[in-house]
GROMACS .gro file of C-alpha atoms in nm:
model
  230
    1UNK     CA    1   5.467   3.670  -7.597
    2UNK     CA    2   5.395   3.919  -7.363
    3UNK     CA    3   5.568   4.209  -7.171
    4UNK     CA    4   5.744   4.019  -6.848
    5UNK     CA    5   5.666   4.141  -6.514
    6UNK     CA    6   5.955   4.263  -6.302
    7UNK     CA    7   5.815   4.191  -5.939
    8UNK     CA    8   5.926   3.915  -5.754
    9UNK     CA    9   5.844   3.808  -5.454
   10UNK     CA   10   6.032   3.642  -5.157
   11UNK     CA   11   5.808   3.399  -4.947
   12UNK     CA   12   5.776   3.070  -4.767
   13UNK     CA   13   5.534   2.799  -4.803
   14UNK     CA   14   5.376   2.564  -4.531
   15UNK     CA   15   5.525   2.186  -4.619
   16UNK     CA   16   5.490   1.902  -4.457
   17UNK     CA   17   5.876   1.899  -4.298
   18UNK     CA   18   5.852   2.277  -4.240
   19UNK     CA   19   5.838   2.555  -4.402
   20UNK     CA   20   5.984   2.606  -4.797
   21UNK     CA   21   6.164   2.885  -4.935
   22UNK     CA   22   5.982   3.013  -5.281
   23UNK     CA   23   6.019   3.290  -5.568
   24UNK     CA   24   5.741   3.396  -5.690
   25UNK     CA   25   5.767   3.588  -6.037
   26UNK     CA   26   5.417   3.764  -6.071
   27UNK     CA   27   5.191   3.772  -6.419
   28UNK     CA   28   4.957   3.947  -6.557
   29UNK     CA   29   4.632   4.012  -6.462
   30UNK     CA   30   4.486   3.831  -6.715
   31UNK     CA   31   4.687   3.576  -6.685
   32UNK     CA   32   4.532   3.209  -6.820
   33UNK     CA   33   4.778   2.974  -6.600
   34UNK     CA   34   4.996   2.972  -6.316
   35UNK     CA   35   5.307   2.776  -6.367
   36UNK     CA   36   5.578   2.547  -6.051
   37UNK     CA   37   5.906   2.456  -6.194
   38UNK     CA   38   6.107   2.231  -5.950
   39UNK     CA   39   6.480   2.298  -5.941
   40UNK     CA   40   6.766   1.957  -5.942
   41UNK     CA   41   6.940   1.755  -5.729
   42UNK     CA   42   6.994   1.944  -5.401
   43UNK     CA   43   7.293   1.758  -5.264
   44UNK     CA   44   7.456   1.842  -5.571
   45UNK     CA   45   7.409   2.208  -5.551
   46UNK     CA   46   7.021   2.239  -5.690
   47UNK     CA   47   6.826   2.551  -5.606
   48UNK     CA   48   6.567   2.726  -5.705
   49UNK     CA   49   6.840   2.939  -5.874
   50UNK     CA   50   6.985   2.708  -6.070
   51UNK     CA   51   7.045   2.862  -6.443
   52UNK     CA   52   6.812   2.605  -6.620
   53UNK     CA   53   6.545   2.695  -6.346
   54UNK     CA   54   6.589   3.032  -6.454
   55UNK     CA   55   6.560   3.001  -6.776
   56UNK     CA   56   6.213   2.789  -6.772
   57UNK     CA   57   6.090   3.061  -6.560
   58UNK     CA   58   6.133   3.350  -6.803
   59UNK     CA   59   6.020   3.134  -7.069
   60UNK     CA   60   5.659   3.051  -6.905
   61UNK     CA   61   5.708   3.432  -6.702
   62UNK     CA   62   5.687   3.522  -7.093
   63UNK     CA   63   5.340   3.441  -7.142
   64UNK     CA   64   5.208   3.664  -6.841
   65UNK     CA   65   5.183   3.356  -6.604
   66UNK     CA   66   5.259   3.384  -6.257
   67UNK     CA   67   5.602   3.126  -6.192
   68UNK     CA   68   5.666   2.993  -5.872
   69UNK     CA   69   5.975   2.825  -5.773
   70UNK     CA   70   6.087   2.675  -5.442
   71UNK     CA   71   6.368   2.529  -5.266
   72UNK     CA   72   6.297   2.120  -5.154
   73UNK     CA   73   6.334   2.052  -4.794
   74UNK     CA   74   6.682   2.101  -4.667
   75UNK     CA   75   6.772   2.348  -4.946
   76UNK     CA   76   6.896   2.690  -4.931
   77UNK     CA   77   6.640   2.856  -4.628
   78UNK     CA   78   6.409   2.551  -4.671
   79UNK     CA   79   6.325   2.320  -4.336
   80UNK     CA   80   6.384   2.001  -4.294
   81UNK     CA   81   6.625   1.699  -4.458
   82UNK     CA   82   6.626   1.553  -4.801
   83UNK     CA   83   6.480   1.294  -4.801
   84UNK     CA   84   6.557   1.078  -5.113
   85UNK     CA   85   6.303   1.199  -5.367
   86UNK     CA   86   6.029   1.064  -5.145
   87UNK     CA   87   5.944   1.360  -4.888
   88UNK     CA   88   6.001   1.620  -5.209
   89UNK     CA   89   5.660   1.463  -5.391
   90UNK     CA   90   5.511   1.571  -5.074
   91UNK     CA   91   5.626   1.926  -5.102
   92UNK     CA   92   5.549   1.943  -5.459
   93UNK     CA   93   5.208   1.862  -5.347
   94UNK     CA   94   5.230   2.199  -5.106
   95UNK     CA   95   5.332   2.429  -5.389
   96UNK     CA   96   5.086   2.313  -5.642
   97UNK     CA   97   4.824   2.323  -5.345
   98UNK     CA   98   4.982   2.707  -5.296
   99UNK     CA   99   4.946   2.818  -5.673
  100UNK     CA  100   4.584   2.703  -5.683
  101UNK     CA  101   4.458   2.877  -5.360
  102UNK     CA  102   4.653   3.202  -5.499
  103UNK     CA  103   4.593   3.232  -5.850
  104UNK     CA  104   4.280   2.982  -5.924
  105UNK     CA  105   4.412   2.889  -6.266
  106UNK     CA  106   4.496   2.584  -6.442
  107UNK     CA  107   4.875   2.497  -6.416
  108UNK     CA  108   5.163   2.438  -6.607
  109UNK     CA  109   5.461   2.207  -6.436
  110UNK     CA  110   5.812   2.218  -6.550
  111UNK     CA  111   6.104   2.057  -6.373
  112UNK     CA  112   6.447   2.010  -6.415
  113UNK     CA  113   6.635   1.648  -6.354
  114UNK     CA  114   6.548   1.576  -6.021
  115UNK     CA  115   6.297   1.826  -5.980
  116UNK     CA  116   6.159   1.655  -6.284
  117UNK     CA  117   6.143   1.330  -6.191
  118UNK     CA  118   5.986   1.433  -5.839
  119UNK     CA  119   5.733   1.664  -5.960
  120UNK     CA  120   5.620   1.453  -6.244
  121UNK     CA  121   5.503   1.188  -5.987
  122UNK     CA  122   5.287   1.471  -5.794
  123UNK     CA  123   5.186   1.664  -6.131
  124UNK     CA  124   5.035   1.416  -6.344
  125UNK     CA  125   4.798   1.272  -6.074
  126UNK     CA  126   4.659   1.625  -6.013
  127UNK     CA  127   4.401   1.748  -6.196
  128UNK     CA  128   4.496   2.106  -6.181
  129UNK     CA  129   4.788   2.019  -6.343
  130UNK     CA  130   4.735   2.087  -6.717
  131UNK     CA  131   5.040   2.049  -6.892
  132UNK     CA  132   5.371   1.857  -6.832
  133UNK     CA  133   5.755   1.992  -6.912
  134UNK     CA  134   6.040   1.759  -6.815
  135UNK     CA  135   6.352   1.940  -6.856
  136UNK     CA  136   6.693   1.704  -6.860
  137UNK     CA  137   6.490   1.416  -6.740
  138UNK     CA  138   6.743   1.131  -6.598
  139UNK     CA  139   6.678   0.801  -6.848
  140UNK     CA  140   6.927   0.643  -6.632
  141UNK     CA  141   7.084   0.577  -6.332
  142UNK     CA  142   7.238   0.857  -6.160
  143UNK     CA  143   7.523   0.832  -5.898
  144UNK     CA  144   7.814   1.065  -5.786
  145UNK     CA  145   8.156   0.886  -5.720
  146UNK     CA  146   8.075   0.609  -5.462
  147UNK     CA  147   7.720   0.682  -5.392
  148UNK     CA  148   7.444   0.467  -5.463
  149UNK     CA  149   7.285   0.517  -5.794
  150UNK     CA  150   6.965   0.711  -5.792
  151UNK     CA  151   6.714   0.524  -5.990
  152UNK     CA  152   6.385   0.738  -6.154
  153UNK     CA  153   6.140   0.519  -6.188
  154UNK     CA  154   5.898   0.683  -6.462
  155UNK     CA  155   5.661   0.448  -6.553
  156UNK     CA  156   5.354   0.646  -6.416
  157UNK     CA  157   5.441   0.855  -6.729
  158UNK     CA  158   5.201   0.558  -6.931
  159UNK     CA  159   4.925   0.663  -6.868
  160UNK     CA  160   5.003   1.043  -6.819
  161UNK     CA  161   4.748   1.148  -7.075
  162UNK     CA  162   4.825   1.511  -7.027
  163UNK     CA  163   5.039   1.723  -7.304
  164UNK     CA  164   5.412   1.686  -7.223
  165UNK     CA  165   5.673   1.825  -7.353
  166UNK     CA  166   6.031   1.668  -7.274
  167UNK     CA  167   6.401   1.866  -7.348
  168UNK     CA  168   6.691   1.723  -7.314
  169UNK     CA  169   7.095   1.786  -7.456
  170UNK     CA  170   7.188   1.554  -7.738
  171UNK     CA  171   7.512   1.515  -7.513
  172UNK     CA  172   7.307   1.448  -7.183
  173UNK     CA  173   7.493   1.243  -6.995
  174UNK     CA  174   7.222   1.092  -6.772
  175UNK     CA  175   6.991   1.041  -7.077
  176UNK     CA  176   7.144   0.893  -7.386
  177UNK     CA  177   6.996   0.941  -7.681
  178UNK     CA  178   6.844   0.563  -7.715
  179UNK     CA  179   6.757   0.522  -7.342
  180UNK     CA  180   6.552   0.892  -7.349
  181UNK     CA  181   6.349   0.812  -7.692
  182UNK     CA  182   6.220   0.493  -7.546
  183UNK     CA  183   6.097   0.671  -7.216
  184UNK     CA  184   5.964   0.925  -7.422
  185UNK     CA  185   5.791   0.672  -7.648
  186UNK     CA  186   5.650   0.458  -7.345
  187UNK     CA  187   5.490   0.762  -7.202
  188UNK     CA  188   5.111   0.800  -7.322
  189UNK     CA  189   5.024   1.081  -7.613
  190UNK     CA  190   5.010   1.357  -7.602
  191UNK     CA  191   5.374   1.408  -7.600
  192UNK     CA  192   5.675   1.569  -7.770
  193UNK     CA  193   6.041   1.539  -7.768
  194UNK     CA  194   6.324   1.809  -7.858
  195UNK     CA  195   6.697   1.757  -7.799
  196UNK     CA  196   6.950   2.030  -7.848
  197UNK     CA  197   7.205   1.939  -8.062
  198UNK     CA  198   7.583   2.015  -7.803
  199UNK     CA  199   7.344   2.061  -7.527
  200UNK     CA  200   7.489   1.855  -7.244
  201UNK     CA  201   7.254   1.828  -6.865
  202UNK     CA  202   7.325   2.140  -6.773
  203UNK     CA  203   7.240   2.304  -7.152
  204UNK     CA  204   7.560   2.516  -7.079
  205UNK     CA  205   7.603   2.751  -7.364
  206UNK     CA  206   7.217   2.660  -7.536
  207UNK     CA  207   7.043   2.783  -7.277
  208UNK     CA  208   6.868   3.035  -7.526
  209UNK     CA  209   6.746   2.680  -7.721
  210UNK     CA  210   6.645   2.557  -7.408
  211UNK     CA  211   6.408   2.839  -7.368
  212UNK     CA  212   6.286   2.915  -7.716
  213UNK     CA  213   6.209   2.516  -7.736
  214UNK     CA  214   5.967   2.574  -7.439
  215UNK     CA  215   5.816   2.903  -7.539
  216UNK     CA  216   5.721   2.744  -7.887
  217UNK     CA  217   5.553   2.424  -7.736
  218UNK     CA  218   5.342   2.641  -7.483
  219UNK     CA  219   5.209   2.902  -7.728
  220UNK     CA  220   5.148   2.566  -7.997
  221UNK     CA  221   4.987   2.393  -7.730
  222UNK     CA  222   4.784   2.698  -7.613
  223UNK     CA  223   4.658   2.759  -7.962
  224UNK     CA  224   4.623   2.438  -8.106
  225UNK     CA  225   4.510   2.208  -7.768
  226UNK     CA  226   4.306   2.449  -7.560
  227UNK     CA  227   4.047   2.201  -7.455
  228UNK     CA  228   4.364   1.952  -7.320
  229UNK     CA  229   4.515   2.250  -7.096
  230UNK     CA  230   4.263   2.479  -6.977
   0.00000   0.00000   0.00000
C-alpha cells in the first residue's frame, strides 16, 4: 500500500441535467489508475459521504490512485431531479468521461447499492473501465414502506468479461445469501465473491472488513491479472 494523499478537492462536473457535485481525493504521481465510486440510494439519504463510500475510497486512495466521488443529480449541491436510476447512468457516463480527460489512466469502478447497480450499467460497456467492484449489490427487490419496489436488472453482468469483485454482508437484507450467489454465478469470469460474516447493507460495525476485502482483491488483481486491468 502506499502513503495516502491528504488533498482533496471540492469541484463540480458538467452532466447532462446540470452540473454535479464531486470529491476528488488526489494520488500519486505515479499513479497506475484513477478510480469513481458511486454513492446509494439518494432518496434514502445517499451521498457521496455515505460511510461505505468512504471507506472504498481510502481503500483504492491506498494504492496512490486518484478517487473521485460525486453526488447523482438532485443530491446534496448536485442539479437536477432523480430520475429513477435512468438519468444517473448518464451522469456516471460524465464522471468516467471526467477521470479520463484528467488523469489519462485506466479505471477502477466501485459502487455501493444503488450506485452499484447504476454504474455497473455505464462501467462495463466502457472500455476505460478496467476493473469492476459492486459493493452491497441489491439481488432483490428494493422498496421503502409503500413505494414501488425498485427492481436492478443485472443481466448485462453476463457478458461483463472484466475482473469484478462483489462484497456484500452475510446479513444483507436486500441480497440474501442464495439470491446474491446466483447473480454472482450468472455474471461472466472473471469474478469473485466475499461476504462478511454480521455484515448487514450498511456493513455497520465491519466496515474495516469491508475495506481490507477490497484492498486485497486490487493489489491480487494488480499483481496477478495485469494484462486484464491495465
Amino acid at each position: 500500500m502506499i502513503a495516502q494523499s491528504s488533498t482533496i478537492k471540492s469541484l463540480f462536473l458538467a452532466g447532462p441535467a446540470g452540473r454535479l457535485e464531486a470529491l476528488l481525493n488526489a494520488g500519486t504521481e505515479n499513479a497506475t489508475h484513477a478510480a469513481l465510486v458511486c454513492h446509494p440510494h439518494p432518496l434514502f439519504g445517499g451521498t457521496l459521504h455515505n460511510k461505505v463510500v468512504f471507506h472504498t475510497m481510502k481503500a483504492l486512495n491506498g494504492f496512490g490512485f486518484p478517487v473521485l466521488r460525486f453526488n447523482f443529480r438532485g443530491a446534496g449541491l448536485s442539479d437536477g431531479e432523480h430520475d429513477h436510476g435512468n438519468g444517473e447512468v448518464e451522469d456516471v457516463r460524465s464522471a468516467l468521461d471526467w477521470l479520463a480527460a484528467e488523469f489519462h489512466l485506466p479505471i477502477i469502478f466501485a459502487g455501493f447499492s444503488f450506485g452499484a447497480a447504476v454504474g455497473l450499467r455505464a462501467a462495463c460497456k466502457d472500455a476505460r473501465v478496467k476493473a469492476l467492484i459492486g459493493v452491497g449489490v441489491p439481488a432483490i427487490p428494493v422498496a421503502a414502506d409503500a413505494e414501488t419496489p425498485r427492481i436492478y436488472t443485472l443481466d448485462f453482468l453476463r457478458e461483463c468479461a472484466k475482473p469484478k469483485l462483489f462484497v456484500s454482508g452475510a446479513r444483507d437484507q436486500f441480497a440474501p445469501r442464495a439470491k446474491l450467489e446466483a447473480l454472482v454465478a450468472a455474471a461472466a469470469e472473471p469474478k469473485k465473491l466475499v461476504v462478511i460474516e454480521g455484515g448487514d447493507h450498511f456493513f455497520e460495525g465491519r466496515l474495516r472488513e469491508l475495506r481490507e476485502a477490497i484492498e486485497h482483491w486490487v493489489k491480487e488483481a494488480l499483481s496477478r491479472l495485469p494484462s486484464a486491468i491495465r
